[in-house]
């Protein structure tokens, strides 16, 4: 088993799965575990139930390459991420990933030589966007800003701000310094 199955599709809830784990031993040792955001969502539950998981403290990550060979119990929860590709609306030349430990989706377009804000961003909520160190001159309203809680536009050439920006309720942090 390299990935944890979707428990809901199998008819389980996380609660029933963990309840069963307290009754029956489950061995994850020597499984080639993919230590991504899906695994990151449940690692704290696995740590909590560790006494009933045989060899759980010895579980080693197979993927991603950054975590290969690391013991899951020694990894910071912030490192359990899932990359988001261009086909899932990550803007070109940007790096996007989901980070469950911080309940956010990071869109990093820093230093990508952009002259305007991208028209697309991932469809998830709780976007944390970094457009710093570019050549953007207008802070334009985009629909993805309604799903954004933080945006960094520092070190750009911002000369004007679209008035619709001020009506976005979810947007709690705007960094605009030159």
Coordinates of C-alpha atoms in Angstrom, one line a residue:
X1 CA 0.0 0.0 0.0
X2 CA 1.7 3.2 -1.1
X3 CA -1.3 5.6 -0.6
X4 CA -4.0 5.5 2.0
X5 CA -7.3 4.7 0.3
X6 CA -10.2 7.1 0.2
X7 CA -12.0 5.8 3.2
X8 CA -15.3 7.5 2.2
X9 CA -15.4 5.6 -1.1
X10 CA -14.8 2.4 0.8
X11 CA -17.8 3.2 3.1
X12 CA -15.7 4.3 6.2
X13 CA -15.3 7.5 8.0
X14 CA -12.1 8.5 9.7
X15 CA -13.8 7.9 13.0
X16 CA -14.8 4.3 12.2
X17 CA -11.3 3.6 10.7
X18 CA -9.6 4.9 13.8
X19 CA -12.0 3.0 16.1
X20 CA -11.2 -0.2 14.2
X21 CA -7.4 0.6 14.6
X22 CA -7.8 0.5 18.4
X23 CA -9.3 -3.0 18.2
X24 CA -7.2 -4.6 15.5
X25 CA -3.4 -4.1 14.8
X26 CA -2.5 -2.6 11.4
X27 CA 0.9 -2.9 10.0
X28 CA 2.1 -0.1 7.8
X29 CA 5.8 -0.9 8.1
X30 CA 7.7 -1.7 4.9
X31 CA 4.9 -0.1 2.8
X32 CA 6.2 2.4 0.2
X33 CA 4.2 5.3 1.6
X34 CA 3.7 8.5 -0.4
X35 CA 4.1 11.3 2.1
X36 CA 1.9 13.9 0.5
X37 CA -0.9 16.1 1.6
X38 CA -3.4 13.2 1.8
X39 CA -1.1 11.4 4.3
X40 CA -0.4 14.7 6.1
X41 CA -4.1 15.1 6.8
X42 CA -4.1 11.9 8.9
X43 CA -0.6 11.8 10.3
X44 CA -1.7 13.4 13.6
X45 CA -4.4 10.7 14.0
X46 CA -1.9 7.9 13.2
X47 CA 0.5 9.4 15.8
X48 CA -2.4 9.5 18.3
X49 CA -3.2 5.8 17.6
X50 CA 0.4 4.7 17.3
X51 CA 0.2 2.1 20.0
X52 CA -2.1 0.1 17.9
X53 CA -0.2 0.4 14.6
X54 CA 2.6 -2.1 14.4
X55 CA 5.8 -0.5 13.4
X56 CA 4.2 2.9 12.9
X57 CA 7.3 4.7 14.3
X58 CA 9.4 3.0 11.6
X59 CA 7.2 4.0 8.6
X60 CA 9.5 5.4 5.9
X61 CA 8.5 7.7 3.0
X62 CA 9.1 6.6 -0.5
X63 CA 7.8 9.7 -2.2
X64 CA 8.2 12.6 -2.8
X65 CA 11.9 12.7 -3.4
X66 CA 12.4 15.5 -0.8
X67 CA 11.1 13.1 1.9
X68 CA 12.4 9.8 0.5
X69 CA 13.9 7.7 3.3
X70 CA 12.6 9.9 6.1
X71 CA 10.6 8.4 9.0
X72 CA 7.1 9.9 9.0
X73 CA 7.2 10.6 12.8
X74 CA 10.3 12.8 12.3
X75 CA 8.8 15.0 9.5
X76 CA 7.3 18.4 10.2
X77 CA 3.6 18.4 9.3
X78 CA 4.2 21.4 7.1
X79 CA 6.2 19.3 4.6
X80 CA 3.2 17.0 3.8
X81 CA 2.1 18.8 0.6
X82 CA 0.6 18.1 -2.8
X83 CA 1.8 19.8 -5.9
X84 CA -0.9 21.4 -8.1
X85 CA -0.2 21.3 -11.8
X86 CA -1.0 23.8 -14.6
X87 CA -3.9 21.6 -15.7
X88 CA -5.4 22.3 -12.3
X89 CA -5.1 26.1 -12.9
X90 CA -1.7 26.8 -11.4
X91 CA -0.5 29.8 -13.4
X92 CA 2.3 29.3 -15.9
X93 CA 5.8 29.6 -14.3
X94 CA 4.3 29.4 -10.8
X95 CA 4.6 26.8 -8.1
X96 CA 1.4 25.8 -6.5
X97 CA 0.8 23.3 -3.7
X98 CA -1.8 22.3 -1.1
X99 CA -0.6 22.4 2.6
X100 CA -3.2 20.9 4.9
X101 CA -1.2 21.6 8.1
X102 CA -1.8 25.3 7.5
X103 CA -5.2 24.9 5.8
X104 CA -4.0 26.7 2.7
X105 CA -3.2 26.4 -1.0
X106 CA 0.1 28.3 -1.9
X107 CA 0.4 30.0 -5.2
X108 CA 4.0 31.1 -5.6
X109 CA 4.6 33.3 -8.6
X110 CA 7.5 35.3 -7.0
X111 CA 10.1 36.5 -9.5
X112 CA 8.4 35.1 -12.5
X113 CA 8.7 38.4 -14.6
X114 CA 4.9 38.8 -14.7
X115 CA 3.6 42.2 -16.0
X116 CA 0.0 41.5 -14.9
X117 CA -1.8 39.3 -12.5
X118 CA -2.6 35.9 -13.9
X119 CA -6.2 35.3 -14.9
X120 CA -6.4 31.8 -13.3
X121 CA -5.5 30.2 -10.0
X122 CA -6.3 26.8 -8.4
X123 CA -10.0 26.3 -7.7
X124 CA -9.5 25.5 -4.0
X125 CA -10.3 27.9 -1.2
X126 CA -7.9 29.5 1.3
X127 CA -5.4 30.7 -1.4
X128 CA -2.1 32.2 -0.1
X129 CA -0.7 34.0 -3.2
X130 CA 2.8 35.4 -3.7
X131 CA 3.2 37.7 -6.7
X132 CA 6.2 39.6 -5.2
X133 CA 9.2 40.7 -7.2
X134 CA 7.5 41.1 -10.6
X135 CA 6.5 44.0 -12.8
X136 CA 2.8 44.2 -12.0
X137 CA 1.5 47.8 -12.2
X138 CA -2.3 47.3 -11.6
X139 CA -3.8 45.3 -8.7
X140 CA -6.8 44.0 -10.7
X141 CA -9.8 42.3 -9.4
X142 CA -9.8 38.6 -10.3
X143 CA -12.5 36.1 -9.2
X144 CA -9.9 33.9 -7.5
X145 CA -9.4 36.8 -5.0
X146 CA -12.8 35.8 -3.5
X147 CA -11.1 32.5 -2.4
X148 CA -7.9 34.3 -1.2
X149 CA -7.0 35.2 2.3
X150 CA -3.5 36.6 1.7
X151 CA -1.7 38.2 -1.3
X152 CA 1.8 39.5 -1.5
X153 CA 2.4 42.1 -4.2
X154 CA 5.5 43.6 -2.7
X155 CA 8.4 44.8 -5.0
X156 CA 6.1 45.4 -8.0
X157 CA 5.2 48.6 -9.8
X158 CA 1.7 49.0 -8.4
X159 CA 0.3 52.3 -9.6
X160 CA -3.4 51.6 -9.2
X161 CA -5.7 49.3 -7.2
X162 CA -9.1 48.2 -8.6
X163 CA -11.8 49.5 -6.2
X164 CA -13.5 46.1 -6.1
X165 CA -10.5 44.8 -4.1
X166 CA -11.8 46.7 -1.1
X167 CA -15.1 44.7 -1.1
X168 CA -13.5 41.3 -0.8
X169 CA -14.4 40.0 2.7
X170 CA -12.1 37.0 2.8
X171 CA -9.0 38.9 1.8
X172 CA -7.4 39.6 5.2
X173 CA -3.8 40.3 4.3
X174 CA -2.6 42.5 1.4
X175 CA 1.1 43.3 1.1
X176 CA 1.7 46.1 -1.3
X177 CA 5.0 47.9 -0.3
X178 CA 7.3 48.8 -3.2

